[in-house]
Amino acid sequence: KNRKGEIIGNYNKEKWVQIKTGWGGNRYENEFYSPVKQVGTHIYRLAKYLKTYGIDNNICGIVYFRGAHSLNISGKEGCVPITANPRELKKYITSQDDALTSEQINTICNILKMA
């Protein structure tokens, strides 16, 4: 997500808030749909689609806020982690145990190209 400023949200809520200070020093809020719920929907739909082609791999997701200077996320953390730290993003990606083979990656890419 390319959202700057302070991000306030709750894992269980549908709407989150971005608080940002404009060039003139005016502070404003912008409400947006929960990225955790958005990623969860993407994971569900992608997994369901790939299963129709016989691919039943575990799909993980993460929400990365590029440019956010503050994350204030409450509620019980679900299966989709959130970070604004690029090192944490890299660590999450490289720590996944169930890496795909080159053949699996090529198969998935070909399936997605047909979509």
Coordinates of C-alpha atoms in Angstrom, one line a residue:
K1 CA 0.0 0.0 0.0
N2 CA 1.3 3.4 -0.9
R3 CA -0.1 5.3 2.0
K4 CA 1.9 7.9 3.9
G5 CA 1.2 9.2 7.4
E6 CA -0.3 7.4 10.3
I7 CA -2.4 4.3 9.6
I8 CA -5.0 3.4 12.2
G9 CA -6.9 0.1 11.9
N10 CA -8.2 -3.0 13.6
Y11 CA -7.8 -6.5 12.2
N12 CA -11.5 -7.1 12.6
K13 CA -12.8 -3.9 11.2
E14 CA -13.7 -3.2 7.6
K15 CA -12.6 0.4 7.5
W16 CA -9.3 1.9 8.5
V17 CA -8.0 5.5 8.6
Q18 CA -5.0 7.3 7.2
I19 CA -4.1 10.5 9.0
K20 CA -1.8 12.8 7.1
T21 CA -0.5 16.4 7.2
G22 CA -0.7 18.3 4.0
W23 CA 1.8 20.8 2.6
G24 CA 0.0 23.7 4.3
G25 CA 0.2 22.0 7.7
N26 CA -3.5 21.0 7.5
R27 CA -4.2 17.6 9.0
Y28 CA -6.7 15.4 7.3
E29 CA -8.1 11.9 7.5
N30 CA -8.9 9.4 4.8
E31 CA -11.0 6.3 5.4
F32 CA -10.1 3.2 3.3
Y33 CA -11.1 -0.5 3.1
S34 CA -9.1 -2.8 5.4
P35 CA -6.0 -4.1 3.5
V36 CA -6.1 -7.2 5.7
K37 CA -9.6 -8.1 4.4
Q38 CA -8.5 -7.2 0.9
V39 CA -5.5 -9.5 1.0
G40 CA -7.6 -12.2 2.6
T41 CA -10.0 -12.0 -0.3
H42 CA -7.2 -12.2 -2.8
I43 CA -5.7 -15.2 -1.1
Y44 CA -9.1 -17.0 -1.1
R45 CA -9.9 -16.3 -4.7
L46 CA -6.4 -17.2 -6.0
A47 CA -6.3 -20.5 -4.0
K48 CA -9.8 -21.4 -5.3
Y49 CA -8.8 -20.6 -8.9
L50 CA -5.5 -22.5 -8.7
K51 CA -7.3 -25.5 -7.2
T52 CA -9.4 -25.8 -10.4
Y53 CA -6.1 -26.6 -12.1
G54 CA -5.0 -29.1 -9.5
I55 CA -2.7 -26.8 -7.6
D56 CA -3.3 -26.9 -3.9
N57 CA -0.4 -25.0 -2.4
N58 CA -0.6 -22.9 0.7
I59 CA -0.9 -19.2 -0.2
C60 CA 0.4 -16.5 2.3
G61 CA -0.1 -12.8 2.2
I62 CA 1.3 -9.8 3.9
V63 CA 0.3 -6.1 4.0
Y64 CA 3.2 -3.7 3.4
F65 CA 2.7 0.0 3.9
R66 CA 5.3 1.9 1.9
G67 CA 5.8 5.3 3.3
A68 CA 3.8 5.0 6.5
H69 CA 5.6 6.5 9.4
S70 CA 3.3 5.0 12.0
L71 CA 1.1 1.9 12.2
N72 CA -1.5 1.7 15.0
I73 CA -3.2 -1.6 14.4
S74 CA -5.3 -3.1 17.1
G75 CA -7.3 -6.3 17.6
K76 CA -6.2 -9.9 17.4
E77 CA -3.6 -10.4 14.7
G78 CA -4.9 -12.7 12.0
C79 CA -3.0 -14.8 9.4
V80 CA -2.0 -11.7 7.4
P81 CA 0.8 -9.8 9.0
I82 CA 1.3 -6.0 8.6
T83 CA 4.5 -4.1 8.3
A84 CA 6.0 -0.8 7.2
N85 CA 9.5 -2.1 7.5
P86 CA 11.1 -3.4 4.2
R87 CA 13.5 -5.6 6.2
E88 CA 10.5 -7.3 7.9
L89 CA 8.9 -7.8 4.5
K90 CA 12.0 -9.4 3.1
K91 CA 12.3 -11.6 6.2
Y92 CA 8.7 -12.7 5.9
I93 CA 9.0 -13.6 2.2
T94 CA 12.3 -15.5 2.6
S95 CA 11.2 -17.4 5.7
Q96 CA 8.3 -19.3 4.0
D97 CA 9.0 -23.0 4.3
D98 CA 7.0 -24.3 1.4
A99 CA 8.9 -22.8 -1.5
L100 CA 7.7 -23.6 -5.0
T101 CA 9.8 -25.5 -7.5
S102 CA 10.7 -23.8 -10.8
E103 CA 8.3 -26.1 -12.6
Q104 CA 5.4 -25.1 -10.2
I105 CA 6.2 -21.4 -10.7
N106 CA 6.1 -21.8 -14.5
T107 CA 2.8 -23.7 -14.3
I108 CA 1.2 -21.1 -12.1
C109 CA 2.5 -18.3 -14.3
N110 CA 1.0 -20.0 -17.4
I111 CA -2.3 -20.5 -15.6
L112 CA -2.5 -16.9 -14.6
K113 CA -1.6 -15.7 -18.1
M114 CA -4.7 -17.5 -19.3
A115 CA -7.0 -15.7 -16.8

